[in-house]
Coordinates of C-alpha atoms in Angstrom, one line a residue:
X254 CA 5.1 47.6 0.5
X255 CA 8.0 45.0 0.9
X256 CA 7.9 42.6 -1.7
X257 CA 7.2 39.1 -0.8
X258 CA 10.1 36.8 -1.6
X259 CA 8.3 33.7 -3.8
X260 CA 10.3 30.5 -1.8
X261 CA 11.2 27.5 -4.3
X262 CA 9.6 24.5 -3.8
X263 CA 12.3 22.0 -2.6
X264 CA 11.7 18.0 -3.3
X265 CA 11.5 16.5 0.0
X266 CA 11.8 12.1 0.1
X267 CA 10.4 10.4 2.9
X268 CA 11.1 6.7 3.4
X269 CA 8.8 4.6 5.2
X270 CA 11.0 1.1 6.7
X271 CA 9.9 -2.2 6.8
X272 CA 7.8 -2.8 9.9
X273 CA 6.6 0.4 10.5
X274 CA 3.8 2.8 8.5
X275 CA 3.8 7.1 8.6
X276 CA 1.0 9.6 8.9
X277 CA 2.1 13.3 7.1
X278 CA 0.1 16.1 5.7
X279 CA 1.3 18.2 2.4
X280 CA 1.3 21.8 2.0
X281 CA -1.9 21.8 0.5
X282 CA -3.8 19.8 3.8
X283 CA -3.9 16.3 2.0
X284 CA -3.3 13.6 4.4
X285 CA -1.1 10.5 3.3
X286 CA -0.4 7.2 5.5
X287 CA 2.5 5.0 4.1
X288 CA 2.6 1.3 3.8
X289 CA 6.4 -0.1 5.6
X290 CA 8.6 -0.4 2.7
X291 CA 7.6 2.7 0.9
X292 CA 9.4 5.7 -0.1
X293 CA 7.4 9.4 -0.9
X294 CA 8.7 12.4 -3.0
X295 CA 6.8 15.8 -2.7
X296 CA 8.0 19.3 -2.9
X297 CA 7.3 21.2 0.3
X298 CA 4.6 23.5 -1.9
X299 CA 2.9 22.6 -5.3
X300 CA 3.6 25.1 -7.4
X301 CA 2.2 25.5 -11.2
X302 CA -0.8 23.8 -12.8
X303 CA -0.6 20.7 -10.2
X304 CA -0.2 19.0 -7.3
X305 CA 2.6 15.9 -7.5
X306 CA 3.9 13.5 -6.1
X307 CA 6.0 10.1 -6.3
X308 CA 5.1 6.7 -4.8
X309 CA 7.2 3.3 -4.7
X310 CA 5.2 1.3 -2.1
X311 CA 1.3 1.6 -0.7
X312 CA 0.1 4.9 0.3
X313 CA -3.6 6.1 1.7
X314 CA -4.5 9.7 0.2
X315 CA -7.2 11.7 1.5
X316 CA -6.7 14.8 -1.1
X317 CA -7.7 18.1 -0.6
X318 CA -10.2 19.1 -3.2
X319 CA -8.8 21.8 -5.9
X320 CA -10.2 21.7 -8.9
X321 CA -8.1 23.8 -10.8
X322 CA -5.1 21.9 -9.5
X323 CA -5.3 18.2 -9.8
X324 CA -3.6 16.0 -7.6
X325 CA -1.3 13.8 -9.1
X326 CA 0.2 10.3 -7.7
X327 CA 3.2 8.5 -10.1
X328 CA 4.1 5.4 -10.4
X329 CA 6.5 3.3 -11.9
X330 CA 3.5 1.8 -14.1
X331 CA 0.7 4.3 -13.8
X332 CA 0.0 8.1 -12.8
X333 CA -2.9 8.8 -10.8
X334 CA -5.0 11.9 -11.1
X335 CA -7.6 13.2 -8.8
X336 CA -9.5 16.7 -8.0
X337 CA -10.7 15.8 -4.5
X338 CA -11.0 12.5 -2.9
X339 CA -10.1 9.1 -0.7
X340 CA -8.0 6.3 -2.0
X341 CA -5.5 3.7 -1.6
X342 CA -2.0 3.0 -4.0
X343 CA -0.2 -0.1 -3.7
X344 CA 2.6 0.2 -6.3
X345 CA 6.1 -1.5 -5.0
X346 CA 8.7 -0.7 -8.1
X347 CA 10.2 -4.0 -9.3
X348 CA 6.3 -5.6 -8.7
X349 CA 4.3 -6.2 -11.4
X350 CA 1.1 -6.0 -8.4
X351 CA -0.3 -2.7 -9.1
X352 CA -3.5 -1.5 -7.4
X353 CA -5.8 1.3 -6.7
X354 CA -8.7 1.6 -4.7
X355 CA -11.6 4.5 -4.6
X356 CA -13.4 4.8 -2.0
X357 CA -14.9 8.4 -2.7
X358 CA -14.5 11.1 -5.3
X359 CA -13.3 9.9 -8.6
X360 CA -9.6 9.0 -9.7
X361 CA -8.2 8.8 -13.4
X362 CA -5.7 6.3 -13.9
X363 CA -3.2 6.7 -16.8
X364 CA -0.2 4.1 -18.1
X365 CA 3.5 5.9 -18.2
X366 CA 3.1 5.3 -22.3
X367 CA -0.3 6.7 -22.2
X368 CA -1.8 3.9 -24.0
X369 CA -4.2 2.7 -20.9
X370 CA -6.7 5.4 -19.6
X371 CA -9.5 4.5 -17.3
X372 CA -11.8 6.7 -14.8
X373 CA -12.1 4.9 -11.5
X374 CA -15.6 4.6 -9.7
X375 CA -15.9 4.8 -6.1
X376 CA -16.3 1.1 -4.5
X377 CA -14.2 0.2 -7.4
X378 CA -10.6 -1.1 -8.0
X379 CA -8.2 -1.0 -10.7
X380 CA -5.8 -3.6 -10.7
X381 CA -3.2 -5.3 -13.1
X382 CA -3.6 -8.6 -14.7
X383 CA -1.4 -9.7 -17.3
X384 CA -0.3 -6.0 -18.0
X385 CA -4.0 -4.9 -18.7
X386 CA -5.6 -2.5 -16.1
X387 CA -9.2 -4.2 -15.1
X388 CA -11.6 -3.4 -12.4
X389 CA -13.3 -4.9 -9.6
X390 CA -16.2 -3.7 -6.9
X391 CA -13.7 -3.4 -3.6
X392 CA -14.7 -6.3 -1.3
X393 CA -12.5 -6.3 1.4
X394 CA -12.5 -2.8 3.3
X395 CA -10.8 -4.2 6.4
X396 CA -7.7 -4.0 4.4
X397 CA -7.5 -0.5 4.6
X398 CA -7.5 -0.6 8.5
X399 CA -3.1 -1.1 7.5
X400 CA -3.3 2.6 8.1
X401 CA -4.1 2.2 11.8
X402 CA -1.8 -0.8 12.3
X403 CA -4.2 -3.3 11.8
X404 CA -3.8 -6.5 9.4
X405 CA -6.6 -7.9 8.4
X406 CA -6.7 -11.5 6.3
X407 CA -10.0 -12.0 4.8
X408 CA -10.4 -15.4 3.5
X409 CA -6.9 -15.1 2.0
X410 CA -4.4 -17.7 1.0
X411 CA -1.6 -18.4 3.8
X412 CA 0.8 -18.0 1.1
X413 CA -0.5 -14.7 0.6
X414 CA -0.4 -13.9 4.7
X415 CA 3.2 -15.1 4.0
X416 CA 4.3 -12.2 1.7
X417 CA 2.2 -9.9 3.9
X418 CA 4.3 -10.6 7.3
X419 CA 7.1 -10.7 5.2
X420 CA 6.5 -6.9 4.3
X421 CA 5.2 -6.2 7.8
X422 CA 7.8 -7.0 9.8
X423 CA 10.8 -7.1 8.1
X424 CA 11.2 -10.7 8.3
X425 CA 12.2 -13.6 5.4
X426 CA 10.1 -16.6 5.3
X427 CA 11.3 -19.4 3.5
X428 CA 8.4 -22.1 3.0
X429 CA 9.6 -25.6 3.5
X430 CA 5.8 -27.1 4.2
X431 CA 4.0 -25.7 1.1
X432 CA 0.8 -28.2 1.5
X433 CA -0.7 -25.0 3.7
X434 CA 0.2 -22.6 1.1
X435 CA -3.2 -23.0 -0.9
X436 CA -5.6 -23.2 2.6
X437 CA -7.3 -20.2 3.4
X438 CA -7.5 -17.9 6.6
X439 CA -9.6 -14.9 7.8
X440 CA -8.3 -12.9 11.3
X441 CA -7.3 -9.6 12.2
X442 CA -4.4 -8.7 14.0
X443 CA -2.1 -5.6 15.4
X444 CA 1.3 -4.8 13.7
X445 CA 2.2 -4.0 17.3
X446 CA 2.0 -7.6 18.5
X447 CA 4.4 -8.7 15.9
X448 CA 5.4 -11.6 13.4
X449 CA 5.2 -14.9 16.1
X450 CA 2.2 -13.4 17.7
X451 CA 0.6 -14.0 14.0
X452 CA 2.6 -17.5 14.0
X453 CA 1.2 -18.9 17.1
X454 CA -2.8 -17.6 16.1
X455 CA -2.1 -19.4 13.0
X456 CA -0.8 -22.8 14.3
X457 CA -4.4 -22.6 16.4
X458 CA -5.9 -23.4 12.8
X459 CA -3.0 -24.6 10.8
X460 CA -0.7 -27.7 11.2
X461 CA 2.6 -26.4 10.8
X462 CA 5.7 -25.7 12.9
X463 CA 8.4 -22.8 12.5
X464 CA 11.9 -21.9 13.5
X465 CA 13.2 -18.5 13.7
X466 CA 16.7 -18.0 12.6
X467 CA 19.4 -15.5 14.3
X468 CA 20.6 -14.1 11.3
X469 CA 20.4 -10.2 10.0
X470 CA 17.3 -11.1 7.7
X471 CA 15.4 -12.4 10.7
X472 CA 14.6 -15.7 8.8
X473 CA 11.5 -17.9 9.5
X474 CA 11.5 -21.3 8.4
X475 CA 8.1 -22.7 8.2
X476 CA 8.2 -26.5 8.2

C-alpha cells in the first residue's frame, strides 16, 4: 500500500476591509461570517488536540461539533472555547469593547493571563466593563442580521450609529453638532444602500445637516 503523505497544516490570514463582510468555511465544516475591518488566521487543517483560530475584529461562528477537539477563538483579551455551537465575537485589537454572544451550545471564556474564567449560557452575553468580564441576557438579536448585510439600530444612541457607519462604510465622521449624540434611534437598514442613504433616513427624525468631504478618508461632517 502507498503510504499516505500527512500534508502540514499551513496558517492561512484572511482580511476582511472596511465596508464589506465574508462568508468561509474551515476544514472541519464550521461556518464563519466576518465583520468589515476584521482579519482571521486558521491553518488550512486543525491538527493535534484542537481546533484554532485568531480573531481581531467581529466574527459569527457556527462550529462543527467535536468533542474531543474543542474549538478555539483568540483574542487579544480573551480565548474562546467551544465543543459545538452558534455565536458571535466582537473583539477589534486596540479596543477595550470586547464581546461575546451565545446563542446555542455553550462557550467558555478565558482571559490571556488566565485569571478570568466564565462558562457562557445560551441567550447570554459576556462583555467587558471596566476590565471585568460580566454578563447580560442578549436583547437585541437583530444585530446579528450584520452577517446578511443588514444594520439594525435598536433604540441605540446616534453617537453609537456614528461609530457603527464609521466601521461600515469606511467613512470618518467628525461630530460638530453633538446635542443629537445622546438621542436615541431604532431602524434597520442594508449595507448595500450605503453611508448617505442612512444620513438622509436619519435627518427624517433628527435635526441635523452634513457635508461630505472629497478627501481619501471619505470625511463626513455632521453639523
Amino acid at each position: 500500500e502507498p503510504e499516505t503523505v500527512r500534508q502540514e497544516a499551513v496558517m492561512q490570514t484572511i482580511y476582511v476591509p472596511a465596508g464589506q463582510r465574508a462568508e468561509l468555511t474551515l476544514s472541519d465544516s464550521t461556518k464563519v461570517w466576518l465583520n468589515a475591518k476584521t482579519t482571521l488566521t486558521f491553518p488550512s487543517h486543525f491538527e493535534g488536540g484542537n481546533r484554532s483560530v485568531t480573531l481581531d475584529g467581529e466574527g459569527y461562528f457556527n462550529v462543527t461539533h467535536n468533542k474531543n477537539k474543542p474549538f478555539i477563538v483568540k483574542t487579544e483579551q480573551y480565548d474562546i472555547k467551544v465543543l459545538g455551537t452558534e455565536f458571535n465575537v466582537h473583539a477589534y485589537k486596540g479596543n477595550p469593547i470586547f464581546e461575546t454572544s451565545l446563542l446555542k451550545g455553550s462557550v467558555q471564556i478565558e482571559s490571556a493571563n488566565h485569571r478570568d474564567n466564565l462558562l457562557l449560557e445560551p441567550n447570554k452575553k459576556a462583555y467587558t466593563d471596566h476590565g471585568q468580564l460580566k454578563t447580560s441576557p442578549i436583547t437585541q438579536y437583530n444585530y446579528f442580521l450584520w452577517k446578511e448585510g443588514l444594520i439594525c439600530f435598536d433604540d441605540n444612541t446616534i453617537g453609537d450609529l456614528f461609530k457603527k457607519l464609521q466601521l461600515y462604510f469606511d467613512v470618518n465622521i467628525i461630530i460638530q453638532n453633538t446635542r443629537i449624540l445622546n438621542q436615541r434611534y431604532s431602524g434597520k437598514f442594508r449595507t448595500s444602500d450605503g453611508v448617505e442613504h442612512v444620513l438622509k433616513t436619519l435627518q427624517l427624525r433628527t435635526k441635523f445637516k452634513y457635508e461630505k468631504k472629497d478627501d481619501k478618508e471619505s470625511t463626513i461632517i455632521i453639523k
